[in-house]
mmCIF file of C-alpha atoms in Angstrom:
data_model
loop_
_atom_site.group_PDB
_atom_site.id
_atom_site.type_symbol
_atom_site.label_atom_id
_atom_site.label_comp_id
_atom_site.label_asym_id
_atom_site.label_seq_id
_atom_site.Cartn_x
_atom_site.Cartn_y
_atom_site.Cartn_z
ATOM 1 C CA MET A 1 -0.063 -44.215 8.279
ATOM 2 C CA PRO A 2 -2.792 -42.203 10.134
ATOM 3 C CA LEU A 3 -2.337 -39.956 12.423
ATOM 4 C CA ALA A 4 -4.562 -41.129 15.716
ATOM 5 C CA ALA A 5 -5.997 -38.236 18.385
ATOM 6 C CA PRO A 6 -4.213 -38.792 21.597
ATOM 7 C CA PRO A 7 -5.872 -37.847 25.013
ATOM 8 C CA LEU A 8 -6.488 -33.930 24.984
ATOM 9 C CA SER A 9 -5.657 -32.345 27.985
ATOM 10 C CA LEU A 10 -6.075 -28.207 28.910
ATOM 11 C CA TYR A 11 -2.736 -26.145 30.083
ATOM 12 C CA VAL A 12 -3.644 -22.888 31.808
ATOM 13 C CA HIS A 13 -1.017 -19.599 32.619
ATOM 14 C CA MET A 14 -1.173 -17.547 35.261
ATOM 15 C CA PRO A 15 1.455 -15.334 34.706
ATOM 16 C CA TRP A 16 2.338 -13.682 38.141
ATOM 17 C CA CYS A 17 4.329 -14.472 40.881
ATOM 18 C CA VAL A 18 5.231 -12.039 44.283
ATOM 19 C CA LYS A 19 8.497 -12.568 43.024
ATOM 20 C CA LYS A 20 10.559 -13.883 40.226
ATOM 21 C CA CYS A 21 13.343 -16.318 41.463
ATOM 22 C CA PRO A 22 16.528 -15.871 40.178
ATOM 23 C CA TYR A 23 16.699 -19.835 38.398
ATOM 24 C CA CYS A 24 13.385 -19.268 37.076
ATOM 25 C CA ASP A 25 12.831 -18.910 33.291
ATOM 26 C CA PHE A 26 9.080 -19.384 33.173
ATOM 27 C CA ASN A 27 7.001 -17.238 31.640
ATOM 28 C CA SER A 28 6.676 -15.012 35.104
ATOM 29 C CA HIS A 29 6.301 -11.470 36.137
ATOM 30 C CA GLY A 30 6.998 -10.177 39.599
ATOM 31 C CA LEU A 31 4.241 -8.056 41.397
ATOM 32 C CA ARG A 32 4.873 -4.419 41.266
ATOM 33 C CA GLY A 33 2.693 -1.486 41.986
ATOM 34 C CA GLU A 34 -0.908 -1.677 41.455
ATOM 35 C CA PRO A 35 -2.067 -5.598 41.533
ATOM 36 C CA PRO A 36 -2.299 -7.274 38.549
ATOM 37 C CA PRO A 37 -6.206 -7.403 36.371
ATOM 38 C CA TYR A 38 -7.241 -10.953 38.274
ATOM 39 C CA ALA A 39 -10.800 -10.955 37.542
ATOM 40 C CA ARG A 40 -10.030 -9.852 33.475
ATOM 41 C CA TYR A 41 -7.200 -11.851 33.061
ATOM 42 C CA THR A 42 -9.809 -15.229 34.240
ATOM 43 C CA ASP A 43 -11.977 -13.735 31.366
ATOM 44 C CA LEU A 44 -10.359 -13.165 28.869
ATOM 45 C CA LEU A 45 -9.066 -16.598 28.993
ATOM 46 C CA LEU A 46 -12.483 -17.806 28.428
ATOM 47 C CA ASP A 47 -12.167 -15.115 25.036
ATOM 48 C CA ASP A 48 -8.655 -17.087 24.282
ATOM 49 C CA LEU A 49 -10.097 -20.729 24.943
ATOM 50 C CA ASP A 50 -13.698 -19.868 22.542
ATOM 51 C CA ALA A 51 -10.763 -18.164 19.598
ATOM 52 C CA ASP A 52 -9.206 -21.219 20.066
ATOM 53 C CA LEU A 53 -11.761 -23.372 19.628
ATOM 54 C CA ARG A 54 -13.373 -21.434 16.869
ATOM 55 C CA ASP A 55 -10.015 -22.559 15.376
ATOM 56 C CA PHE A 56 -9.288 -25.663 16.130
ATOM 57 C CA GLY A 57 -13.098 -26.764 16.098
ATOM 58 C CA GLN A 58 -12.303 -29.938 13.635
ATOM 59 C CA ALA A 59 -9.150 -31.635 15.803
ATOM 60 C CA VAL A 60 -11.130 -31.170 19.205
ATOM 61 C CA ALA A 61 -14.739 -31.756 18.334
ATOM 62 C CA GLY A 62 -16.251 -34.440 20.481
ATOM 63 C CA ARG A 63 -12.940 -35.078 22.451
ATOM 64 C CA GLU A 64 -13.275 -34.667 26.134
ATOM 65 C CA ILE A 65 -10.297 -32.946 28.725
ATOM 66 C CA VAL A 66 -8.631 -36.292 30.292
ATOM 67 C CA SER A 67 -6.814 -33.567 33.078
ATOM 68 C CA VAL A 68 -6.560 -29.722 33.488
ATOM 69 C CA PHE A 69 -3.185 -27.903 34.908
ATOM 70 C CA PHE A 70 -3.125 -24.046 36.156
ATOM 71 C CA GLY A 71 0.661 -23.113 35.986
ATOM 72 C CA GLY A 72 2.779 -20.234 36.051
ATOM 73 C CA GLY A 73 4.244 -18.392 38.300
ATOM 74 C CA THR A 74 1.903 -18.741 40.862
ATOM 75 C CA PRO A 75 -2.137 -19.748 40.026
ATOM 76 C CA SER A 76 -2.713 -19.822 44.087
ATOM 77 C CA LEU A 77 -2.366 -15.839 44.060
ATOM 78 C CA PHE A 78 -5.772 -15.826 42.027
ATOM 79 C CA ALA A 79 -8.660 -16.274 44.756
ATOM 80 C CA PRO A 80 -10.667 -19.343 44.509
ATOM 81 C CA GLU A 81 -13.573 -17.963 43.089
ATOM 82 C CA LEU A 82 -11.697 -17.141 40.014
ATOM 83 C CA ILE A 83 -10.781 -20.633 39.612
ATOM 84 C CA ALA A 84 -14.170 -21.815 39.846
ATOM 85 C CA ARG A 85 -15.105 -19.071 37.002
ATOM 86 C CA PHE A 86 -12.873 -20.488 34.658
ATOM 87 C CA LEU A 87 -13.377 -24.807 35.413
ATOM 88 C CA ASP A 88 -17.402 -23.407 35.084
ATOM 89 C CA GLY A 89 -16.829 -21.723 31.789
ATOM 90 C CA ALA A 90 -14.461 -24.456 30.435
ATOM 91 C CA ARG A 91 -16.874 -26.957 31.878
ATOM 92 C CA GLU A 92 -19.849 -25.624 29.734
ATOM 93 C CA ARG A 93 -17.425 -24.894 26.298
ATOM 94 C CA LEU A 94 -15.545 -29.186 26.957
ATOM 95 C CA ARG A 95 -16.522 -32.004 28.099
ATOM 96 C CA PHE A 96 -14.374 -33.584 31.143
ATOM 97 C CA ALA A 97 -13.544 -36.808 31.988
ATOM 98 C CA GLY A 98 -15.415 -38.254 34.907
ATOM 99 C CA ASP A 99 -12.048 -38.391 36.720
ATOM 100 C CA CYS A 100 -10.692 -35.314 35.238
ATOM 101 C CA GLU A 101 -7.430 -34.542 37.193
ATOM 102 C CA ILE A 102 -7.506 -31.165 37.889
ATOM 103 C CA THR A 103 -4.003 -29.290 39.129
ATOM 104 C CA LEU A 104 -3.408 -25.860 40.488
ATOM 105 C CA GLU A 105 -0.044 -24.759 41.588
ATOM 106 C CA THR A 106 0.581 -22.971 44.689
ATOM 107 C CA ASN A 107 3.979 -21.930 46.663
ATOM 108 C CA PRO A 108 3.947 -21.934 50.696
ATOM 109 C CA GLY A 109 4.013 -18.417 51.501
ATOM 110 C CA THR A 110 0.770 -17.379 53.405
ATOM 111 C CA VAL A 111 0.576 -14.433 50.826
ATOM 112 C CA GLU A 112 0.478 -16.626 47.779
ATOM 113 C CA HIS A 113 -2.451 -19.243 47.985
ATOM 114 C CA GLY A 114 -5.913 -19.181 49.057
ATOM 115 C CA ARG A 115 -7.976 -21.017 51.400
ATOM 116 C CA PHE A 116 -7.331 -24.997 50.025
ATOM 117 C CA ASP A 117 -10.953 -25.487 50.901
ATOM 118 C CA GLY A 118 -12.382 -22.721 48.260
ATOM 119 C CA TYR A 119 -9.947 -23.995 45.977
ATOM 120 C CA LEU A 120 -11.228 -27.925 46.322
ATOM 121 C CA ALA A 121 -14.793 -26.495 46.065
ATOM 122 C CA ALA A 122 -14.271 -24.740 42.941
ATOM 123 C CA GLY A 123 -12.798 -28.525 41.438
ATOM 124 C CA VAL A 124 -9.440 -28.690 41.850
ATOM 125 C CA ASN A 125 -8.749 -32.016 43.103
ATOM 126 C CA ARG A 126 -4.821 -32.008 42.911
ATOM 127 C CA LEU A 127 -1.683 -29.381 44.702
ATOM 128 C CA SER A 128 1.618 -29.172 43.546
ATOM 129 C CA PHE A 129 3.665 -26.942 45.552
ATOM 130 C CA GLY A 130 6.471 -25.316 44.736
ATOM 131 C CA ILE A 131 8.791 -26.052 48.080
ATOM 132 C CA GLN A 132 12.056 -26.560 46.713
ATOM 133 C CA SER A 133 13.824 -27.649 49.667
ATOM 134 C CA PHE A 134 13.336 -27.283 53.922
ATOM 135 C CA ASP A 135 16.211 -25.640 53.983
ATOM 136 C CA ASP A 136 15.799 -22.149 55.060
ATOM 137 C CA ASP A 137 19.154 -20.851 53.795
ATOM 138 C CA LYS A 138 18.735 -22.495 50.617
ATOM 139 C CA LEU A 139 15.230 -21.199 50.480
ATOM 140 C CA LYS A 140 17.275 -17.810 50.260
ATOM 141 C CA ARG A 141 19.686 -18.394 48.461
ATOM 142 C CA LEU A 142 17.222 -19.374 46.257
ATOM 143 C CA GLY A 143 15.206 -16.276 46.152
ATOM 144 C CA ARG A 144 12.225 -18.044 47.820
ATOM 145 C CA ILE A 145 10.092 -16.107 50.359
ATOM 146 C CA HIS A 146 8.815 -19.031 52.189
ATOM 147 C CA SER A 147 10.779 -20.350 55.453
ATOM 148 C CA ALA A 148 11.155 -24.137 55.394
ATOM 149 C CA SER A 149 8.723 -23.577 58.538
ATOM 150 C CA GLU A 150 5.604 -22.668 56.515
ATOM 151 C CA ALA A 151 6.254 -25.007 53.451
ATOM 152 C CA GLU A 152 5.304 -28.346 56.279
ATOM 153 C CA ALA A 153 2.893 -25.600 57.300
ATOM 154 C CA ALA A 154 0.884 -24.932 54.452
ATOM 155 C CA VAL A 155 0.955 -28.749 53.299
ATOM 156 C CA LYS A 156 -0.651 -29.725 56.162
ATOM 157 C CA SER A 157 -2.749 -26.904 56.376
ATOM 158 C CA ALA A 158 -4.200 -28.817 52.634
ATOM 159 C CA GLN A 159 -4.285 -32.075 54.001
ATOM 160 C CA ASP A 160 -6.952 -30.992 56.774
ATOM 161 C CA ALA A 161 -8.521 -29.308 54.097
ATOM 162 C CA GLY A 162 -9.126 -32.740 52.490
ATOM 163 C CA TYR A 163 -6.539 -32.827 49.598
ATOM 164 C CA ALA A 164 -4.997 -36.436 49.280
ATOM 165 C CA ARG A 165 -3.496 -35.790 46.247
ATOM 166 C CA ILE A 166 -0.429 -33.835 46.468
ATOM 167 C CA ASN A 167 2.720 -32.811 45.076
ATOM 168 C CA LEU A 168 6.123 -31.775 46.379
ATOM 169 C CA ASP A 169 8.520 -29.683 43.975
ATOM 170 C CA LEU A 170 12.473 -30.404 45.176
ATOM 171 C CA MET A 171 15.322 -28.954 43.963
ATOM 172 C CA TYR A 172 18.627 -30.855 43.983
ATOM 173 C CA ALA A 173 22.536 -29.393 44.081
ATOM 174 C CA LEU A 174 21.385 -26.236 45.629
ATOM 175 C CA PRO A 175 24.387 -24.228 45.860
ATOM 176 C CA GLU A 176 26.799 -25.388 48.464
ATOM 177 C CA GLN A 177 25.000 -28.404 48.874
ATOM 178 C CA SER A 178 26.003 -31.108 50.302
ATOM 179 C CA LEU A 179 24.927 -34.962 50.051
ATOM 180 C CA GLU A 180 23.114 -35.048 53.636
ATOM 181 C CA GLY A 181 21.437 -31.887 52.253
ATOM 182 C CA ALA A 182 20.120 -33.097 49.890
ATOM 183 C CA LEU A 183 18.792 -36.515 51.183
ATOM 184 C CA ARG A 184 17.576 -34.188 54.471
ATOM 185 C CA ASP A 185 15.341 -32.460 52.068
ATOM 186 C CA VAL A 186 13.716 -35.524 50.296
ATOM 187 C CA ARG A 187 13.564 -37.304 54.096
ATOM 188 C CA GLN A 188 11.111 -33.991 55.416
ATOM 189 C CA ALA A 189 9.233 -34.048 52.176
ATOM 190 C CA VAL A 190 8.107 -37.839 52.591
ATOM 191 C CA ALA A 191 7.751 -37.337 56.416
ATOM 192 C CA LEU A 192 4.637 -35.130 55.389
ATOM 193 C CA ALA A 193 3.395 -38.236 52.904
ATOM 194 C CA PRO A 194 2.326 -36.246 49.746
ATOM 195 C CA THR A 195 0.997 -38.697 47.041
ATOM 196 C CA HIS A 196 3.726 -36.921 44.279
ATOM 197 C CA ILE A 197 7.600 -36.344 44.918
ATOM 198 C CA SER A 198 8.774 -34.044 41.455
ATOM 199 C CA HIS A 199 12.509 -33.866 42.409
ATOM 200 C CA TYR A 200 14.371 -31.712 40.006
ATOM 201 C CA GLN A 201 18.684 -30.511 39.380
ATOM 202 C CA LEU A 202 18.905 -27.437 39.674
ATOM 203 C CA THR A 203 20.133 -25.726 36.326
ATOM 204 C CA LEU A 204 21.291 -22.283 35.048
ATOM 205 C CA GLU A 205 19.141 -21.518 32.444
ATOM 206 C CA PRO A 206 19.326 -18.510 30.642
ATOM 207 C CA ASN A 207 18.655 -14.869 30.706
ATOM 208 C CA THR A 208 18.134 -15.571 34.528
ATOM 209 C CA ALA A 209 19.881 -13.868 37.046
ATOM 210 C CA PHE A 210 21.980 -17.421 38.213
ATOM 211 C CA ALA A 211 23.261 -17.361 34.536
ATOM 212 C CA ALA A 212 24.995 -13.646 34.830
ATOM 213 C CA ASN A 213 25.980 -14.597 38.137
ATOM 214 C CA PRO A 214 26.171 -17.765 39.059
ATOM 215 C CA PRO A 215 25.735 -19.175 42.787
ATOM 216 C CA PRO A 216 28.418 -22.103 43.803
ATOM 217 C CA LEU A 217 26.869 -25.493 42.467
ATOM 218 C CA PRO A 218 27.744 -29.264 43.495
ATOM 219 C CA ASP A 219 30.064 -30.441 39.722
ATOM 220 C CA ASP A 220 28.587 -33.514 37.972
ATOM 221 C CA ASP A 221 30.202 -36.290 40.143
ATOM 222 C CA ARG A 222 28.855 -34.851 43.462
ATOM 223 C CA ALA A 223 24.731 -33.854 41.492
ATOM 224 C CA TRP A 224 25.067 -37.478 40.391
ATOM 225 C CA ALA A 225 25.491 -39.154 43.920
ATOM 226 C CA MET A 226 22.346 -37.351 45.147
ATOM 227 C CA GLN A 227 20.403 -38.462 42.613
ATOM 228 C CA GLU A 228 21.084 -41.528 42.971
ATOM 229 C CA ALA A 229 21.511 -41.787 47.145
ATOM 230 C CA CYS A 230 17.906 -39.352 46.937
ATOM 231 C CA GLU A 231 16.102 -42.149 43.950
ATOM 232 C CA ALA A 232 17.163 -44.481 46.458
ATOM 233 C CA TYR A 233 15.873 -43.400 49.195
ATOM 234 C CA LEU A 234 12.550 -42.950 47.417
ATOM 235 C CA ALA A 235 11.723 -45.951 46.594
ATOM 236 C CA ALA A 236 12.520 -47.707 49.544
ATOM 237 C CA SER A 237 9.714 -45.193 51.147
ATOM 238 C CA SER A 238 7.325 -46.491 47.873
ATOM 239 C CA TYR A 239 7.692 -43.591 46.036
ATOM 240 C CA GLY A 240 8.124 -44.897 42.297
ATOM 241 C CA GLN A 241 10.239 -43.266 39.636
ATOM 242 C CA TYR A 242 8.296 -42.820 36.518
ATOM 243 C CA GLU A 243 10.162 -40.085 34.835
ATOM 244 C CA ILE A 244 13.482 -38.657 34.846
ATOM 245 C CA SER A 245 12.565 -36.488 37.442
ATOM 246 C CA ALA A 246 9.173 -37.874 38.833
ATOM 247 C CA TYR A 247 8.049 -40.646 41.483
ATOM 248 C CA ALA A 248 4.597 -40.979 43.363
ATOM 249 C CA ARG A 249 3.022 -42.996 45.340
ATOM 250 C CA ALA A 250 1.111 -46.592 43.330
ATOM 251 C CA GLY A 251 -1.591 -44.513 41.655
ATOM 252 C CA HIS A 252 -0.777 -41.452 41.691
ATOM 253 C CA ARG A 253 1.259 -41.027 38.612
ATOM 254 C CA CYS A 254 0.926 -37.267 37.299
ATOM 255 C CA VAL A 255 -2.233 -37.453 34.103
ATOM 256 C CA HIS A 256 -1.581 -34.060 32.455
ATOM 257 C CA ASN A 257 2.318 -34.029 32.631
ATOM 258 C CA LEU A 258 2.686 -38.210 32.085
ATOM 259 C CA ASN A 259 0.200 -37.211 28.780
ATOM 260 C CA TYR A 260 3.251 -34.904 27.616
ATOM 261 C CA TRP A 261 5.399 -37.332 27.901
ATOM 262 C CA ARG A 262 3.750 -39.919 25.868
ATOM 263 C CA PHE A 263 2.875 -36.928 23.220
ATOM 264 C CA GLY A 264 -0.268 -36.230 24.129
ATOM 265 C CA ASP A 265 -2.509 -32.842 22.712
ATOM 266 C CA TYR A 266 -2.661 -30.023 24.816
ATOM 267 C CA LEU A 267 -5.001 -26.807 24.531
ATOM 268 C CA GLY A 268 -3.231 -23.822 26.125
ATOM 269 C CA THR A 269 -4.540 -20.427 27.480
ATOM 270 C CA GLY A 270 -3.158 -17.552 28.605
ATOM 271 C CA ALA A 271 -0.362 -15.584 28.569
ATOM 272 C CA GLY A 272 2.688 -17.238 26.229
ATOM 273 C CA ALA A 273 0.831 -20.516 27.277
ATOM 274 C CA HIS A 274 2.165 -23.513 24.473
ATOM 275 C CA GLY A 275 -0.702 -26.083 22.975
ATOM 276 C CA LYS A 276 -0.175 -28.975 20.399
ATOM 277 C CA LEU A 277 -2.678 -30.807 18.972
ATOM 278 C CA SER A 278 -2.892 -33.530 16.467
ATOM 279 C CA ASP A 279 -5.135 -32.756 13.458
ATOM 280 C CA THR A 280 -6.154 -36.481 11.831
ATOM 281 C CA ALA A 281 -7.859 -34.950 8.610
ATOM 282 C CA SER A 282 -4.636 -33.244 7.172
ATOM 283 C CA GLY A 283 -2.291 -35.552 9.849
ATOM 284 C CA GLN A 284 -0.112 -33.195 10.819
ATOM 285 C CA VAL A 285 0.482 -32.162 14.291
ATOM 286 C CA LEU A 286 -0.122 -28.709 15.254
ATOM 287 C CA ARG A 287 1.326 -26.205 17.881
ATOM 288 C CA ARG A 288 0.667 -22.770 18.674
ATOM 289 C CA TRP A 289 1.646 -20.633 21.209
ATOM 290 C CA LYS A 290 0.133 -17.524 22.727
ATOM 291 C CA THR A 291 1.898 -13.923 23.409
ATOM 292 C CA ARG A 292 4.488 -13.951 26.031
ATOM 293 C CA HIS A 293 4.320 -10.756 28.521
ATOM 294 C CA PRO A 294 0.331 -10.195 30.083
ATOM 295 C CA ARG A 295 0.139 -6.980 29.471
ATOM 296 C CA ALA A 296 0.510 -7.311 25.635
ATOM 297 C CA TRP A 297 -1.490 -10.170 25.641
ATOM 298 C CA ILE A 298 -4.394 -8.859 27.972
ATOM 299 C CA GLU A 299 -4.671 -5.709 25.549
ATOM 300 C CA ALA A 300 -4.582 -8.156 22.907
ATOM 301 C CA ALA A 301 -8.410 -9.247 24.155
ATOM 302 C CA GLY A 302 -9.212 -12.725 22.345
ATOM 303 C CA GLY A 303 -7.381 -11.264 19.054
ATOM 304 C CA ALA A 304 -5.140 -12.320 16.653
ATOM 305 C CA ALA A 305 -2.694 -10.590 18.324
ATOM 306 C CA ARG A 306 -3.050 -13.084 20.973
ATOM 307 C CA ILE A 307 -0.472 -15.546 18.835
ATOM 308 C CA GLY A 308 2.499 -15.892 19.673
ATOM 309 C CA GLY A 309 2.924 -18.153 16.626
ATOM 310 C CA GLU A 310 2.131 -21.905 15.075
ATOM 311 C CA GLY A 311 1.881 -24.198 12.377
ATOM 312 C CA PRO A 312 2.803 -27.501 11.757
ATOM 313 C CA VAL A 313 5.792 -29.133 13.360
ATOM 314 C CA SER A 314 7.783 -30.714 10.441
ATOM 315 C CA LEU A 315 8.420 -34.102 8.937
ATOM 316 C CA ASP A 316 11.284 -33.782 9.734
ATOM 317 C CA GLU A 317 11.262 -32.646 13.705
ATOM 318 C CA LEU A 318 8.497 -34.751 14.513
ATOM 319 C CA PRO A 319 10.904 -37.428 15.484
ATOM 320 C CA PHE A 320 12.693 -35.299 17.896
ATOM 321 C CA GLU A 321 9.532 -33.636 19.658
ATOM 322 C CA TYR A 322 8.357 -37.171 19.690
ATOM 323 C CA MET A 323 11.536 -38.669 21.413
ATOM 324 C CA LEU A 324 12.219 -35.560 23.124
ATOM 325 C CA ASN A 325 9.430 -36.399 25.746
ATOM 326 C CA ALA A 326 8.620 -40.307 25.303
ATOM 327 C CA LEU A 327 12.074 -40.834 26.347
ATOM 328 C CA ARG A 328 12.048 -39.775 30.005
ATOM 329 C CA LEU A 329 9.535 -41.958 30.499
ATOM 330 C CA ILE A 330 11.102 -44.926 33.070
ATOM 331 C CA ASP A 331 9.323 -47.476 31.244
ATOM 332 C CA GLY A 332 9.549 -46.105 27.888
ATOM 333 C CA VAL A 333 6.572 -46.323 25.433
ATOM 334 C CA PRO A 334 4.927 -49.457 23.259
ATOM 335 C CA ALA A 335 6.905 -48.805 19.680
ATOM 336 C CA SER A 336 3.608 -48.651 17.543
ATOM 337 C CA ASP A 337 2.955 -45.516 19.734
ATOM 338 C CA PHE A 338 5.338 -43.441 17.679
ATOM 339 C CA ALA A 339 2.991 -43.983 14.735
ATOM 340 C CA GLU A 340 0.183 -43.445 15.922
ATOM 341 C CA ARG A 341 1.056 -40.255 18.300
ATOM 342 C CA THR A 342 3.469 -38.594 14.913
ATOM 343 C CA GLY A 343 2.240 -40.732 11.650
ATOM 344 C CA LEU A 344 5.363 -41.846 10.409
ATOM 345 C CA SER A 345 6.893 -45.078 10.622
ATOM 346 C CA LEU A 346 9.198 -46.383 12.187
ATOM 347 C CA GLU A 347 11.585 -46.376 9.535
ATOM 348 C CA HIS A 348 12.142 -42.675 10.681
ATOM 349 C CA LEU A 349 13.631 -43.660 14.000
ATOM 350 C CA ALA A 350 15.892 -46.659 12.611
ATOM 351 C CA THR A 351 19.183 -44.697 12.009
ATOM 352 C CA PRO A 352 19.456 -42.979 15.353
ATOM 353 C CA LEU A 353 17.728 -46.178 16.986
ATOM 354 C CA ALA A 354 20.946 -48.075 15.730
ATOM 355 C CA GLU A 355 23.047 -45.425 17.179
ATOM 356 C CA ALA A 356 21.846 -45.649 20.885
ATOM 357 C CA ARG A 357 21.359 -49.705 20.824
ATOM 358 C CA ARG A 358 24.943 -49.782 19.765
ATOM 359 C CA ASN A 359 25.609 -47.337 23.082
ATOM 360 C CA HIS A 360 23.550 -49.921 25.020
ATOM 361 C CA TRP A 361 21.553 -45.910 25.755
ATOM 362 C CA ILE A 362 17.832 -48.068 24.580
ATOM 363 C CA THR A 363 17.294 -51.672 25.394
ATOM 364 C CA SER A 364 17.326 -53.926 22.564
ATOM 365 C CA ASP A 365 13.199 -54.730 22.359
ATOM 366 C CA PRO A 366 12.015 -54.016 19.271
ATOM 367 C CA GLY A 367 8.345 -53.381 20.867
ATOM 368 C CA GLN A 368 9.413 -50.980 23.115
ATOM 369 C CA LEU A 369 11.374 -47.425 23.166
ATOM 370 C CA HIS A 370 13.355 -47.976 26.513
ATOM 371 C CA THR A 371 16.450 -46.517 27.299
ATOM 372 C CA THR A 372 18.504 -48.506 29.629
ATOM 373 C CA ALA A 373 20.358 -47.527 33.046
ATOM 374 C CA LEU A 374 23.048 -45.780 31.046
ATOM 375 C CA GLY A 375 20.839 -43.980 28.785
ATOM 376 C CA GLN A 376 18.920 -41.996 31.385
ATOM 377 C CA ARG A 377 22.437 -41.301 33.230
ATOM 378 C CA PHE A 378 23.015 -40.094 29.333
ATOM 379 C CA LEU A 379 20.264 -38.638 28.244
ATOM 380 C CA ASN A 380 20.496 -35.379 27.062
ATOM 381 C CA ASP A 381 22.264 -36.983 24.371
ATOM 382 C CA VAL A 382 20.319 -40.048 23.779
ATOM 383 C CA ILE A 383 17.873 -37.318 22.371
ATOM 384 C CA ALA A 384 20.645 -35.454 20.461
ATOM 385 C CA LEU A 385 20.868 -38.337 18.195
ATOM 386 C CA PHE A 386 17.206 -38.120 16.620
ATOM 387 C CA LEU A 387 17.779 -33.887 15.786
ATOM 388 C CA PRO A 388 17.014 -33.248 12.368
#
């Protein structure tokens, strides 16, 4: 079946943070010694984007950018002037949608963000705060360098600067956390009236400090009780759950993340950034990822060595890649989207779908790929059915 061109986003990776957190497995690097070369890195982001556009010109030509996401690391270590420099340069190279969502991740510590009105003037129209908890003891155990009062003050400062679209990241099942403690965090987040809340379970990821020395975490049953109680409170507070870990007020779902979950396309610029493009001419889904370490990526300076790896997604892997994302959505996706986004017929899903339906993990509606409540609870098992 012909491959369709889905919406196109742009991901920008800013790799530095003040201090690496013990649970973090992202491509982030704590500050040591001399300050990072923020201005040079910003210019090289545009060189990296130029090189990708040369390589993927046919697959990108004529398409508009629906969202931009500055992730990290801590992107707000970059001054508003540098964010403006990048966005101005990107707009010269790409066509931005009139309602393009532009998100900047920021942390509450005063040393970690510039002036919020400056980011707003630069074109950033959505902020995502890495709060994680409003409990000072839990923040300390997570290795965070901000306090609960600083978190609250930072969010209010952004609102005073004119930001209407704000996400708060929270974690639950923290070291020795109680059900009441998890609920208290959610209540305090809701009291700040953000438009979006991301609510993640703390997990021990390989190659992290927590994996090497695990803290005492709540067991699976307690973690599930926290998730259910927090979901209910968020729903009662008008935050609709639309993805396993994402809740939004009406009209404020995250465009960028929705594009990921619906198997949309995205360019990735910066150290360790990943990109995915649908090449309708060849009928292939292409992936490219950049060299991870900032120093190595900078030294490559837009050359071939900046690429850590690339290639088409194999036909055997496409069903898993698609379902890994789509089944995270609470309402699922139209079954017809699978063919449009992968170029494959639904027959490629027939066997695992039949098993998932026998287990009551996916609804019987043939027009929708949609997990049941049971399927959401055992989502990893559901997704594993689609492994090649």
